[in-house]
CSV table of C-alpha atoms in Angstrom, one decimal:
chain,number,residue,atom,x,y,z
A,1,ASP,CA,-2.9,-16.9,61.0
A,2,LYS,CA,-3.1,-13.5,58.8
A,3,LYS,CA,-5.0,-10.6,60.6
A,4,VAL,CA,-7.6,-10.1,57.9
A,5,LEU,CA,-10.6,-7.6,57.9
A,6,VAL,CA,-13.7,-8.4,56.5
A,7,ILE,CA,-15.3,-5.1,55.4
A,8,GLY,CA,-19.2,-5.4,54.9
A,9,ALA,CA,-21.5,-7.4,57.6
A,10,GLY,CA,-24.2,-8.4,54.4
A,11,LEU,CA,-24.7,-12.1,53.3
A,12,SER,CA,-21.3,-11.5,51.0
A,13,GLY,CA,-19.0,-10.3,54.4
A,14,GLN,CA,-20.6,-13.4,56.7
A,15,ALA,CA,-19.4,-15.7,54.0
A,16,ALA,CA,-16.2,-14.2,53.3
A,17,ALA,CA,-15.4,-13.9,57.1
A,18,VAL,CA,-16.4,-17.7,58.3
A,19,PHE,CA,-14.5,-19.1,55.3
A,20,LEU,CA,-11.7,-17.1,56.2
A,21,ALA,CA,-11.9,-18.3,59.5
A,22,ALA,CA,-12.1,-21.7,58.9
A,23,LYS,CA,-8.5,-21.4,56.9
A,24,GLY,CA,-6.9,-20.2,60.0
A,25,ALA,CA,-7.1,-16.5,59.6
A,26,ASP,CA,-7.7,-13.7,62.3
A,27,VAL,CA,-10.5,-12.3,61.2
A,28,THR,CA,-12.5,-9.1,62.3
A,29,LEU,CA,-15.8,-8.5,60.7
A,30,THR,CA,-16.6,-5.0,60.0
A,31,ASP,CA,-19.8,-2.8,59.2
A,32,ASN,CA,-20.7,1.0,59.8
A,33,LYS,CA,-24.2,-0.5,61.2
A,34,THR,CA,-24.9,-1.9,64.4
A,35,VAL,CA,-26.0,-5.1,65.3
A,36,ALA,CA,-29.6,-3.6,66.0
A,37,ASP,CA,-29.5,-2.4,61.9
A,38,LEU,CA,-28.2,-5.7,60.5
A,39,ASP,CA,-30.7,-8.4,60.2
A,40,GLY,CA,-30.3,-11.9,61.4
A,41,LEU,CA,-26.2,-11.0,62.4
A,42,VAL,CA,-25.2,-13.2,65.2
A,43,ASP,CA,-22.2,-13.7,66.6
A,44,ILE,CA,-19.9,-16.2,64.5
A,45,ALA,CA,-17.5,-18.4,65.9
A,46,GLY,CA,-14.0,-17.1,65.4
A,47,VAL,CA,-14.8,-14.1,64.3
A,48,ASN,CA,-14.2,-10.9,65.7
A,49,LEU,CA,-16.8,-8.2,65.3
A,50,LYS,CA,-16.6,-4.3,65.0
A,51,LEU,CA,-19.6,-3.1,64.2
A,52,GLY,CA,-21.0,0.9,64.5
A,53,GLY,CA,-17.8,2.0,62.8
A,54,MET,CA,-14.9,0.9,61.0
A,55,PRO,CA,-11.3,0.9,61.5
A,56,VAL,CA,-9.4,4.0,60.1
A,57,GLY,CA,-5.7,5.3,59.8
A,58,THR,CA,-3.2,2.8,61.8
A,59,GLU,CA,-5.7,0.8,62.6
A,60,ALA,CA,-6.9,-0.5,59.5
A,61,ALA,CA,-3.2,-0.4,58.3
A,62,SER,CA,-2.4,-3.0,60.7
A,63,TYR,CA,-4.3,-5.5,58.6
A,64,GLN,CA,-2.5,-8.2,56.4
A,65,LEU,CA,-5.3,-8.8,54.3
A,66,ALA,CA,-8.9,-6.7,53.4
A,67,VAL,CA,-11.8,-8.6,51.5
A,68,ILE,CA,-14.8,-6.0,50.9
A,69,SER,CA,-18.4,-6.7,50.0
A,70,PRO,CA,-19.9,-5.5,46.6
A,71,GLY,CA,-21.7,-2.9,48.4
A,72,VAL,CA,-19.3,-1.1,50.0
A,73,PRO,CA,-17.9,1.7,47.8
A,74,LEU,CA,-13.6,2.1,47.6
A,75,ASP,CA,-13.7,5.8,48.5
A,76,ILE,CA,-14.5,5.4,51.8
A,77,PRO,CA,-12.1,6.3,54.7
A,78,THR,CA,-11.3,3.0,55.8
A,79,VAL,CA,-10.7,1.8,52.2
A,80,GLN,CA,-8.5,4.3,51.3
A,81,ALA,CA,-6.3,3.9,54.6
A,82,LEU,CA,-5.9,0.1,53.4
A,83,MET,CA,-4.7,1.1,50.1
A,84,GLN,CA,-2.5,3.7,51.3
A,85,ALA,CA,-0.8,1.4,53.5
A,86,GLY,CA,-0.5,-1.2,50.5
A,87,VAL,CA,-2.7,-3.6,52.1
A,88,PRO,CA,-4.1,-6.4,49.7
A,89,LEU,CA,-7.4,-5.8,48.6
A,90,LEU,CA,-10.4,-8.3,47.6
A,91,GLY,CA,-14.0,-9.1,46.8
A,92,GLU,CA,-15.6,-12.2,47.7
A,93,LEU,CA,-15.7,-12.9,43.8
A,94,GLU,CA,-11.8,-12.6,44.0
A,95,LEU,CA,-11.5,-15.0,47.2
A,96,ALA,CA,-14.1,-17.1,45.6
A,97,TYR,CA,-11.9,-17.8,42.4
A,98,GLN,CA,-8.5,-17.9,44.3
A,99,PHE,CA,-9.8,-21.5,45.9
A,100,SER,CA,-11.8,-22.3,43.4
A,101,HIS,CA,-11.1,-25.6,40.7
A,102,ASN,CA,-13.8,-25.2,38.4
A,103,PRO,CA,-14.6,-23.2,35.3
A,104,PHE,CA,-16.3,-19.7,35.3
A,105,PHE,CA,-19.5,-19.2,33.3
A,106,ALA,CA,-20.1,-15.5,34.3
A,107,ILE,CA,-22.9,-13.0,33.3
A,108,THR,CA,-22.9,-9.2,33.2
A,109,GLY,CA,-24.6,-6.2,31.9
A,110,THR,CA,-27.0,-3.4,33.0
A,111,ASN,CA,-29.9,-5.3,32.6
A,112,GLY,CA,-31.5,-9.3,32.3
A,113,LYS,CA,-28.3,-10.5,34.5
A,114,THR,CA,-30.3,-12.8,36.9
A,115,THR,CA,-32.7,-14.1,34.0
A,116,THR,CA,-29.8,-14.7,31.7
A,117,THR,CA,-28.0,-16.5,34.7
A,118,THR,CA,-30.9,-18.8,36.2
A,119,LEU,CA,-31.6,-19.6,32.4
A,120,LEU,CA,-27.6,-20.9,32.0
A,121,GLY,CA,-27.6,-22.8,35.2
A,122,TYR,CA,-30.8,-24.6,33.9
A,123,ILE,CA,-30.0,-25.2,30.9
A,124,LEU,CA,-27.1,-26.7,32.3
A,125,GLN,CA,-28.9,-28.7,34.7
A,126,GLN,CA,-31.2,-30.2,32.1
A,127,ALA,CA,-28.3,-31.4,30.1
A,128,GLY,CA,-26.9,-33.4,33.4
A,129,ARG,CA,-24.2,-31.2,34.2
A,130,HIS,CA,-23.4,-30.1,37.7
A,131,CYS,CA,-23.4,-26.5,38.5
A,132,LEU,CA,-22.8,-24.1,41.0
A,133,ILE,CA,-25.2,-21.0,40.6
A,134,GLY,CA,-24.5,-17.8,42.6
A,135,GLY,CA,-22.8,-14.7,42.6
A,136,ASN,CA,-24.7,-11.3,42.7
A,137,ILE,CA,-27.8,-13.7,42.2
A,138,GLY,CA,-27.9,-14.2,45.8
A,139,THR,CA,-25.8,-17.2,47.0
A,140,PRO,CA,-21.9,-16.4,48.1
A,141,LEU,CA,-19.4,-18.3,46.0
A,142,VAL,CA,-17.4,-18.9,48.7
A,143,ASN,CA,-19.9,-21.1,50.4
A,144,SER,CA,-19.6,-24.2,48.0
A,145,VAL,CA,-16.3,-23.6,45.4
A,146,GLU,CA,-14.2,-25.8,47.1
A,147,SER,CA,-17.0,-28.7,47.8
A,148,LEU,CA,-17.6,-29.3,43.7
A,149,PRO,CA,-16.8,-32.3,42.0
A,150,ALA,CA,-14.2,-31.5,39.3
A,151,ASP,CA,-16.6,-32.0,36.5
A,152,ALA,CA,-18.6,-29.1,37.6
A,153,CYS,CA,-19.0,-25.7,36.3
A,154,ILE,CA,-19.4,-22.4,38.7
A,155,VAL,CA,-22.6,-19.9,37.0
A,156,ALA,CA,-22.1,-16.9,38.3
A,157,GLU,CA,-24.1,-13.6,38.2
A,158,LEU,CA,-21.3,-10.3,38.5
A,159,SER,CA,-22.2,-6.7,39.3
A,160,SER,CA,-19.8,-4.3,38.4
A,161,PHE,CA,-19.4,-3.8,41.8
A,162,GLN,CA,-18.1,-7.5,42.2
A,163,LEU,CA,-15.8,-7.0,39.2
A,164,GLU,CA,-14.4,-3.8,40.4
A,165,THR,CA,-12.3,-5.6,42.5
A,166,ALA,CA,-11.4,-8.5,40.5
A,167,GLN,CA,-7.9,-9.2,40.2
A,168,GLU,CA,-7.0,-12.5,38.7
A,169,PHE,CA,-10.4,-13.6,38.1
A,170,LYS,CA,-10.9,-15.5,34.7
A,171,ALA,CA,-14.2,-16.4,33.3
A,172,HIS,CA,-13.8,-19.5,30.7
A,173,ILE,CA,-17.1,-18.0,29.2
A,174,GLY,CA,-18.1,-14.5,29.9
A,175,ALA,CA,-21.2,-12.7,28.6
A,176,PHE,CA,-21.8,-8.9,28.5
A,177,LEU,CA,-25.5,-8.5,27.6
A,178,ASN,CA,-26.1,-4.4,27.5
A,179,LEU,CA,-25.0,-1.3,29.2
A,180,THR,CA,-27.1,1.4,30.1
A,181,PRO,CA,-26.5,4.5,32.5
A,182,ASP,CA,-26.4,2.9,36.2
A,183,HIS,CA,-24.5,3.4,39.5
A,184,LEU,CA,-22.9,6.4,38.0
A,185,TYR,CA,-23.2,7.9,41.6
A,186,ARG,CA,-20.1,5.4,42.4
A,187,HIS,CA,-18.8,4.8,38.7
A,188,GLY,CA,-18.7,8.6,37.6
A,189,THR,CA,-19.1,7.9,34.1
A,190,MET,CA,-20.4,5.2,31.4
A,191,SER,CA,-16.8,4.7,30.0
A,192,ASN,CA,-15.7,3.7,33.5
A,193,TYR,CA,-18.6,1.7,34.2
A,194,GLY,CA,-18.2,0.1,31.1
A,195,ALA,CA,-14.8,-0.7,31.4
A,196,ILE,CA,-15.5,-2.4,35.0
A,197,LYS,CA,-18.3,-4.4,33.4
A,198,ALA,CA,-15.4,-5.5,30.7
A,199,LYS,CA,-13.1,-6.9,33.2
A,200,ILE,CA,-15.4,-10.0,33.2
A,201,PHE,CA,-13.3,-10.8,30.1
A,202,ALA,CA,-10.1,-9.8,31.7
A,203,ASN,CA,-7.2,-12.6,31.9
A,204,GLN,CA,-9.1,-15.0,28.9
A,205,SER,CA,-6.8,-16.5,26.3
A,206,GLN,CA,-8.1,-17.7,23.1
A,207,GLN,CA,-9.3,-20.9,24.8
A,208,ASP,CA,-11.7,-18.7,26.6
A,209,PHE,CA,-15.0,-17.2,25.1
A,210,ALA,CA,-16.3,-13.5,25.4
A,211,VAL,CA,-20.0,-13.7,24.3
A,212,LEU,CA,-20.9,-10.1,23.4
A,213,ASN,CA,-24.4,-8.6,22.6
A,214,TYR,CA,-24.2,-7.2,19.0
A,215,ASP,CA,-27.0,-5.1,19.0
A,216,ASP,CA,-25.5,-3.3,21.6
A,217,GLU,CA,-22.9,-0.8,20.0
A,218,GLN,CA,-21.0,-0.1,23.3
A,219,VAL,CA,-21.1,-3.5,24.2
A,220,ARG,CA,-19.8,-4.4,20.5
A,221,ALA,CA,-17.2,-2.1,20.8
A,222,TYR,CA,-15.1,-3.9,23.6
A,223,ALA,CA,-14.5,-7.1,21.0
A,224,ASP,CA,-11.7,-5.3,19.5
A,225,ASN,CA,-9.7,-5.5,22.5
A,226,LEU,CA,-10.3,-8.7,24.0
A,227,SER,CA,-8.5,-11.6,24.2
A,228,GLY,CA,-10.7,-14.3,24.8
A,229,THR,CA,-12.5,-16.2,21.2
A,230,VAL,CA,-15.5,-13.5,20.4
A,231,GLU,CA,-19.1,-14.8,19.8
A,232,PHE,CA,-21.8,-12.4,19.3
A,233,PHE,CA,-25.7,-12.6,19.7
A,234,SER,CA,-28.0,-11.0,18.0
A,235,ARG,CA,-31.6,-10.7,17.3
A,236,LYS,CA,-31.6,-8.0,14.3
A,237,ALA,CA,-28.2,-9.0,12.8
A,238,ASP,CA,-27.7,-11.0,9.9
A,239,LEU,CA,-23.8,-12.4,11.0
A,240,PRO,CA,-21.9,-14.9,9.2
A,241,GLN,CA,-21.3,-16.3,12.8
A,242,GLY,CA,-23.2,-16.2,15.8
A,243,MET,CA,-26.1,-16.9,18.2
A,244,LEU,CA,-29.1,-15.3,16.0
A,245,ALA,CA,-32.8,-14.8,15.6
A,246,LEU,CA,-33.6,-14.4,12.1
A,247,ASN,CA,-36.8,-14.9,10.1
A,248,GLY,CA,-38.4,-16.3,13.4
A,249,ARG,CA,-36.0,-18.6,13.9
A,250,LEU,CA,-32.7,-19.2,16.3
A,251,LEU,CA,-30.2,-20.4,14.6
A,252,TRP,CA,-26.3,-21.2,15.6
A,253,ARG,CA,-23.7,-19.9,13.1
A,254,TRP,CA,-20.1,-21.5,14.0
A,255,LEU,CA,-16.9,-22.8,12.4
A,256,GLY,CA,-18.7,-22.6,9.4
A,257,GLN,CA,-21.8,-24.8,10.4
A,258,GLU,CA,-25.1,-23.3,10.6
A,259,ILE,CA,-27.9,-25.4,13.4
A,260,ASP,CA,-31.2,-24.3,12.8
A,261,LEU,CA,-32.3,-24.8,16.4
A,262,MET,CA,-35.8,-23.9,16.9
A,263,SER,CA,-38.8,-21.3,16.4
A,264,VAL,CA,-38.5,-18.4,18.3
A,265,ASP,CA,-42.4,-18.3,19.1
A,266,GLU,CA,-41.1,-21.9,21.1
A,267,VAL,CA,-39.1,-20.0,23.4
A,268,LEU,CA,-41.1,-20.0,26.8
A,269,ILE,CA,-40.2,-17.2,27.9
A,270,LYS,CA,-41.4,-13.7,26.2
A,271,GLY,CA,-40.5,-10.2,25.0
A,272,PRO,CA,-37.7,-8.8,22.7
A,273,HIS,CA,-35.5,-8.3,26.5
A,274,ASN,CA,-35.9,-12.3,27.1
A,275,LEU,CA,-35.5,-13.5,24.0
A,276,GLU,CA,-31.6,-11.7,23.9
A,277,ASN,CA,-31.1,-13.5,27.3
A,278,ALA,CA,-32.4,-16.5,25.6
A,279,LEU,CA,-29.6,-16.3,22.9
A,280,ALA,CA,-27.0,-15.2,25.4
A,281,ALA,CA,-27.9,-18.4,27.6
A,282,ALA,CA,-28.2,-20.6,24.2
A,283,ALA,CA,-25.0,-19.3,22.9
A,284,MET,CA,-22.7,-20.0,26.2
A,285,THR,CA,-24.4,-23.3,26.6
A,286,LEU,CA,-23.6,-24.7,23.0
A,287,LEU,CA,-20.0,-23.0,23.8
A,288,ALA,CA,-19.6,-25.6,26.7
A,289,GLY,CA,-20.3,-28.5,24.4
A,290,VAL,CA,-24.2,-29.0,25.3
A,291,GLU,CA,-26.0,-30.8,22.6
A,292,PRO,CA,-28.5,-28.2,20.3
A,293,ASN,CA,-31.3,-30.3,20.9
A,294,GLN,CA,-31.0,-30.2,24.7
A,295,VAL,CA,-30.5,-26.4,24.6
A,296,CYS,CA,-33.9,-26.6,22.6
A,297,GLN,CA,-35.4,-29.1,24.9
A,298,ALA,CA,-34.6,-26.3,27.9
A,299,LEU,CA,-35.5,-23.1,26.3
A,300,GLN,CA,-39.2,-24.5,25.4
């Protein structure tokens, strides 16, 4: 029966609004755009629409919960009014996480997120694992998190916009691919941008895994401050432990063992950037217990 404001009427906002209305909330979906500006938006059963302008001031403060879509900046008047009034503010990722019962395998980075997320899901599916693939890749997670079987996992591509409002979210296996200047109009500095990306590892314990690109100095530097168990991947360095590309071979060094997986030339997706994507996806699936031969078959 709570009065909930969902900010942003794109796919993520619509999914969150429908989800919350089904839970019995009094939901208002709002956007500065009009119906004519929003492609495909029609009346949603059980959801109030406030379009062409968002509530501000005391009207915004009257809500008991707000869910913000990833594309909406936190500095707009509506969000500032909600914050000043102490209204809890969640993103769709956080909302999905709080209602989920399955582990998250999550990927962030400036480049390569979609390729790595798709590849990770493909390897898991080829190995017979049931998984939901969504997040920034285009499928709102709240659509399906409650209907997954107990043995499924959630494979999520996460942008800095999604991680910005994460609170309790935890990735059982999270990967940080790289960090280059992007979205600084919103995040201000590279330091702040990187710190938001690194929230993918927040709330981890030693039973969780943080997969980091060793070849990216900025990403590598986060390893010293993480609570999860760190595994590096690298296409350049000869490391005592990690997922490596050495002398034309993919090697997995883990817990004192070295497994020679396959030739680099056998990896179907080509190019140095895609090799890094493949190394990250392979590391994540091996940590998830997928057999090495199944990883190789999928990469081929």
